[in-house]
Amino acid sequence: MGDREISPSFGVNPGIAAQSILLGATEKGLGGCIIASIKKTELAQSLDLSTRFEILLVLALGKPKETVVLDAVGPDGDIKYWRDSEGVHHVPKRSLDDIIIG
Ligand SMILES: Cc1cc2nc3c(=O)[nH]c(=O)nc-3n(C[C@H](O)[C@H](O)[C@H](O)COP(=O)(O)O)c2cc1C
């Protein structure tokens, strides 16, 4: 949440904070997911939240049920996730060489 008594807008800071929290959670063996598609009004009501605070992101945190492995994207460029016969969740990721321009 952003504190409107500190700032009227929050820029990229919630994203930086969310990533840091998830990196720390991963270090502790937890898994997580950043969620920005939130029913903010309903959530603020159900939390009885003061208007001082603006909901920016929700982080789901928990013990991972699945084993996830990162794979290099193949020549077809397909980035769809898939599960193998043992239930391992494969997540294709582009290489650093492919995403860094220069
Ligand atoms: C700022 C931000 C907001 C996001 N919001 C949502 C969301 O509302 N719903 C959703 O399913 N995934 C959302 N995601 C994507 C997931 O958090 C996650 O990054 C995505 O599933 C990719 O996971 P991976 O990095 O393990 O491949 C968001 C990601 C970011 C960085």
Coordinates of N, CA and C and ligand atoms in Angstrom, one line a residue:
M1 N 0.8 -1.2 0.0 CA 0.0 0.0 0.0 C 0.9 1.2 0.0
G2 N 0.4 2.3 -0.6 CA 1.0 3.6 -0.5 C 0.4 4.4 0.6
D3 N 1.2 5.2 1.3 CA 0.7 6.1 2.3 C 0.6 7.5 1.8
R4 N -0.7 7.9 1.6 CA -1.0 9.2 1.0 C -0.5 10.4 1.9
E5 N -0.2 10.1 3.1 CA 0.3 11.2 4.0 C 1.8 11.4 3.7
I6 N 2.4 10.5 3.0 CA 3.8 10.6 2.6 C 4.0 11.1 1.2
S7 N 3.1 10.6 0.3 CA 3.2 11.0 -1.1 C 1.9 10.8 -1.8
P8 N 1.5 11.7 -2.8 CA 0.3 11.4 -3.5 C 0.4 10.4 -4.6
S9 N 1.6 10.0 -5.0 CA 1.8 9.0 -6.0 C 3.1 8.2 -5.7
F10 N 3.1 7.0 -6.3 CA 4.2 6.1 -5.8 C 5.1 5.6 -6.9
G11 N 4.8 5.9 -8.1 CA 5.7 5.5 -9.2 C 6.1 4.1 -9.3
V12 N 7.3 3.8 -9.5 CA 7.8 2.4 -9.6 C 8.1 1.7 -8.3
N13 N 8.1 2.5 -7.2 CA 8.5 2.0 -5.9 C 7.8 0.7 -5.4
P14 N 6.5 0.6 -5.6 CA 5.9 -0.6 -5.2 C 6.4 -1.8 -5.9
G15 N 6.8 -1.7 -7.2 CA 7.3 -2.8 -8.0 C 8.7 -3.2 -7.4
I16 N 9.5 -2.2 -7.1 CA 10.8 -2.5 -6.5 C 10.6 -3.2 -5.1
A17 N 9.7 -2.7 -4.3 CA 9.5 -3.3 -3.0 C 9.0 -4.7 -3.2
A18 N 8.0 -4.9 -4.1 CA 7.4 -6.3 -4.3 C 8.5 -7.3 -4.8
Q19 N 9.4 -6.8 -5.7 CA 10.4 -7.7 -6.1 C 11.4 -8.1 -5.0
S20 N 11.7 -7.1 -4.2 CA 12.6 -7.4 -3.0 C 12.0 -8.3 -2.1
I21 N 10.7 -8.2 -1.8 CA 10.0 -9.1 -0.9 C 10.0 -10.5 -1.4
L22 N 9.7 -10.6 -2.7 CA 9.7 -11.9 -3.3 C 11.1 -12.6 -3.4
L23 N 12.1 -11.8 -3.6 CA 13.5 -12.4 -3.6 C 13.8 -12.9 -2.2
G24 N 13.4 -12.1 -1.2 CA 13.7 -12.5 0.2 C 12.8 -13.8 0.5
A25 N 11.6 -13.8 0.0 CA 10.8 -15.0 0.3 C 11.4 -16.2 -0.4
T26 N 11.9 -16.0 -1.6 CA 12.5 -17.2 -2.3 C 13.7 -17.7 -1.5
E27 N 14.5 -16.8 -1.0 CA 15.7 -17.2 -0.1 C 15.2 -18.1 1.0
K28 N 14.0 -17.8 1.5 CA 13.5 -18.6 2.7 C 12.7 -19.8 2.2
G29 N 12.7 -20.1 0.9 CA 12.1 -21.3 0.5 C 10.6 -21.1 0.2
L30 N 10.1 -19.9 0.2 CA 8.7 -19.6 -0.2 C 8.6 -19.3 -1.6
G31 N 7.4 -19.3 -2.1 CA 7.1 -18.9 -3.5 C 6.1 -17.7 -3.4
G32 N 6.0 -17.0 -4.6 CA 5.1 -15.9 -4.5 C 4.7 -15.4 -5.9
C33 N 3.8 -14.5 -5.9 CA 3.3 -13.9 -7.2 C 2.8 -12.5 -7.0
I34 N 3.3 -11.6 -7.9 CA 2.8 -10.2 -7.8 C 1.5 -10.1 -8.5
I35 N 0.5 -9.5 -7.9 CA -0.9 -9.4 -8.5 C -1.3 -7.9 -8.5
A36 N -1.5 -7.4 -9.7 CA -2.0 -6.0 -9.9 C -3.4 -5.9 -10.2
S37 N -4.0 -7.0 -10.7 CA -5.4 -7.0 -11.1 C -6.2 -7.2 -9.8
I38 N -6.6 -6.2 -9.2 CA -7.2 -6.2 -7.8 C -8.5 -5.5 -7.8
K39 N -9.5 -6.0 -7.1 CA -10.7 -5.2 -6.9 C -10.4 -4.3 -5.7
K40 N -9.8 -3.1 -6.0 CA -9.2 -2.3 -4.9 C -10.3 -1.8 -3.9
T41 N -11.4 -1.4 -4.5 CA -12.4 -0.8 -3.6 C -13.0 -1.9 -2.7
E42 N -13.3 -3.1 -3.2 CA -13.8 -4.2 -2.4 C -12.8 -4.6 -1.4
L43 N -11.5 -4.7 -1.8 CA -10.5 -5.2 -0.8 C -10.3 -4.1 0.3
A44 N -10.3 -2.9 -0.1 CA -10.1 -1.8 1.0 C -11.3 -1.9 2.0
Q45 N -12.5 -2.2 1.4 CA -13.7 -2.3 2.3 C -13.6 -3.5 3.2
S46 N -13.2 -4.6 2.6 CA -13.1 -5.8 3.5 C -12.0 -5.8 4.5
L47 N -11.0 -5.0 4.2 CA -9.9 -4.8 5.2 C -10.2 -3.6 6.2
D48 N -11.3 -2.9 5.9 CA -11.7 -1.7 6.7 C -10.5 -0.7 6.7
L49 N -10.0 -0.5 5.5 CA -8.7 0.3 5.3 C -9.0 1.8 5.3
S50 N -8.2 2.5 6.0 CA -8.3 4.0 6.0 C -8.0 4.5 4.6
T51 N -8.7 5.6 4.2 CA -8.4 6.3 2.9 C -7.0 6.8 2.8
R52 N -6.3 6.8 4.0 CA -4.9 7.2 4.0 C -4.1 6.3 3.1
F53 N -4.5 5.1 3.0 CA -3.7 4.1 2.2 C -4.3 3.8 0.9
E54 N -3.4 3.7 -0.1 CA -3.8 3.3 -1.5 C -3.3 1.9 -1.7
I55 N -4.2 1.0 -2.1 CA -3.7 -0.4 -2.4 C -3.1 -0.3 -3.8
L56 N -1.8 -0.8 -3.9 CA -1.1 -0.8 -5.1 C -0.9 -2.2 -5.7
L57 N -0.4 -3.1 -4.9 CA -0.2 -4.4 -5.4 C -0.6 -5.4 -4.3
V58 N -0.9 -6.6 -4.7 CA -1.1 -7.7 -3.7 C 0.0 -8.8 -4.0
L59 N 0.6 -9.3 -2.9 CA 1.6 -10.3 -3.1 C 1.0 -11.6 -2.5
A60 N 0.9 -12.7 -3.3 CA 0.6 -14.0 -2.8 C 1.9 -14.7 -2.4
L61 N 1.9 -15.1 -1.2 CA 3.1 -15.8 -0.7 C 2.7 -17.2 -0.1
G62 N 3.5 -18.2 -0.2 CA 3.2 -19.5 0.4 C 4.3 -20.5 0.1
K63 N 4.0 -21.7 0.6 CA 5.0 -22.8 0.3 C 4.7 -23.3 -1.1
P64 N 5.7 -23.3 -2.0 CA 5.4 -23.8 -3.3 C 5.0 -25.3 -3.4
K65 N 3.9 -25.5 -4.1 CA 3.4 -26.9 -4.3 C 4.1 -27.6 -5.4
E66 N 4.7 -26.8 -6.3 CA 5.3 -27.3 -7.5 C 6.8 -27.1 -7.6
T67 N 7.5 -28.0 -8.3 CA 8.9 -27.7 -8.6 C 8.9 -26.9 -9.9
V68 N 9.5 -25.7 -9.9 CA 9.6 -24.9 -11.1 C 11.0 -24.8 -11.6
V69 N 11.2 -25.1 -12.9 CA 12.5 -24.9 -13.5 C 12.5 -23.9 -14.6
L70 N 13.5 -23.1 -14.7 CA 13.6 -22.1 -15.8 C 14.4 -22.8 -16.9
D71 N 13.8 -22.7 -18.1 CA 14.5 -23.3 -19.3 C 14.8 -22.1 -20.3
A72 N 15.8 -22.4 -21.1 CA 16.1 -21.4 -22.2 C 15.0 -21.5 -23.2
V73 N 14.6 -20.4 -23.8 CA 13.6 -20.4 -24.9 C 14.2 -21.1 -26.1
G74 N 13.4 -21.9 -26.7 CA 13.9 -22.7 -27.9 C 13.9 -21.8 -29.1
P75 N 14.4 -22.4 -30.2 CA 14.5 -21.6 -31.5 C 13.1 -21.2 -32.0
D76 N 12.0 -21.8 -31.6 CA 10.7 -21.4 -32.1 C 10.2 -20.2 -31.3
G77 N 10.9 -19.8 -30.2 CA 10.5 -18.6 -29.5 C 9.3 -18.8 -28.6
D78 N 8.9 -20.0 -28.4 CA 7.7 -20.3 -27.6 C 8.0 -20.0 -26.1
I79 N 7.2 -19.1 -25.4 CA 7.4 -18.9 -24.0 C 6.3 -19.4 -23.2
K80 N 5.5 -20.3 -23.7 CA 4.4 -20.9 -22.9 C 5.0 -21.9 -21.9
Y81 N 4.4 -21.8 -20.7 CA 4.8 -22.7 -19.6 C 4.2 -24.1 -19.9
W82 N 4.9 -25.1 -19.4 CA 4.4 -26.5 -19.6 C 4.8 -27.4 -18.4
R83 N 4.1 -28.5 -18.3 CA 4.5 -29.4 -17.2 C 4.9 -30.8 -17.8
D84 N 6.0 -31.4 -17.3 CA 6.4 -32.7 -17.8 C 5.6 -33.8 -17.1
S85 N 5.9 -35.0 -17.5 CA 5.2 -36.2 -17.0 C 5.3 -36.3 -15.5
E86 N 6.4 -35.7 -14.9 CA 6.6 -35.8 -13.4 C 5.9 -34.6 -12.7
G87 N 5.3 -33.8 -13.5 CA 4.6 -32.6 -12.9 C 5.5 -31.4 -12.7
V88 N 6.8 -31.5 -13.2 CA 7.7 -30.3 -13.1 C 7.2 -29.2 -14.0
H89 N 7.1 -28.0 -13.4 CA 6.6 -26.9 -14.2 C 7.8 -26.2 -14.9
H90 N 7.7 -26.2 -16.2 CA 8.8 -25.6 -17.0 C 8.4 -24.2 -17.4
V91 N 9.3 -23.2 -17.2 CA 9.1 -21.8 -17.5 C 10.2 -21.3 -18.5
P92 N 9.9 -21.3 -19.8 CA 10.9 -20.8 -20.7 C 11.2 -19.3 -20.5
K93 N 12.5 -19.0 -20.5 CA 12.9 -17.6 -20.3 C 13.9 -17.2 -21.4
R94 N 13.8 -16.0 -21.9 CA 14.7 -15.5 -22.9 C 16.1 -15.3 -22.2
S95 N 17.2 -15.5 -23.0 CA 18.5 -15.3 -22.4 C 18.8 -13.8 -22.2
L96 N 19.8 -13.6 -21.3 CA 20.2 -12.2 -21.1 C 20.7 -11.5 -22.4
D97 N 21.4 -12.3 -23.3 CA 21.9 -11.8 -24.6 C 20.7 -11.3 -25.4
D98 N 19.6 -12.0 -25.3 CA 18.4 -11.7 -26.1 C 17.7 -10.4 -25.6
I99 N 17.8 -10.1 -24.3 CA 17.0 -9.0 -23.8 C 17.8 -7.8 -23.5
I100 N 19.2 -7.9 -23.5 CA 20.0 -6.7 -23.3 C 20.4 -6.1 -24.7
I101 N 20.1 -4.9 -24.9 CA 20.3 -4.2 -26.2 C 21.6 -3.4 -26.0
G102 N 22.6 -3.7 -27.0 CA 23.8 -2.8 -26.9 C 25.0 -3.6 -27.4
Ligands
LIG1 C1 3.7 -5.4 -11.5 C2 3.1 -6.7 -11.8 C3 1.8 -7.0 -11.8 C4 1.3 -8.3 -12.1 N1 -0.1 -8.5 -11.9 C5 -0.6 -9.7 -12.2 C6 -1.9 -10.0 -12.1 O1 -2.7 -9.1 -11.8 N2 -2.4 -11.2 -12.4 C7 -1.5 -12.2 -12.8 O2 -2.0 -13.3 -13.0 N3 -0.2 -12.0 -12.9 C8 0.3 -10.8 -12.6 N4 1.6 -10.5 -12.7 C9 2.5 -11.6 -13.2 C10 3.0 -12.5 -12.1 O3 3.3 -11.9 -10.9 C11 4.3 -13.2 -12.5 O4 5.3 -12.3 -12.7 C12 4.0 -14.0 -13.8 O5 3.1 -15.0 -13.5 C13 5.3 -14.5 -14.3 O6 5.9 -15.5 -13.4 P1 7.3 -16.0 -13.7 O7 8.2 -14.9 -13.5 O8 7.4 -17.1 -12.7 O9 7.3 -16.5 -15.1 C14 2.2 -9.3 -12.5 C15 3.5 -9.0 -12.5 C16 4.0 -7.8 -12.2 C17 5.5 -7.6 -12.3

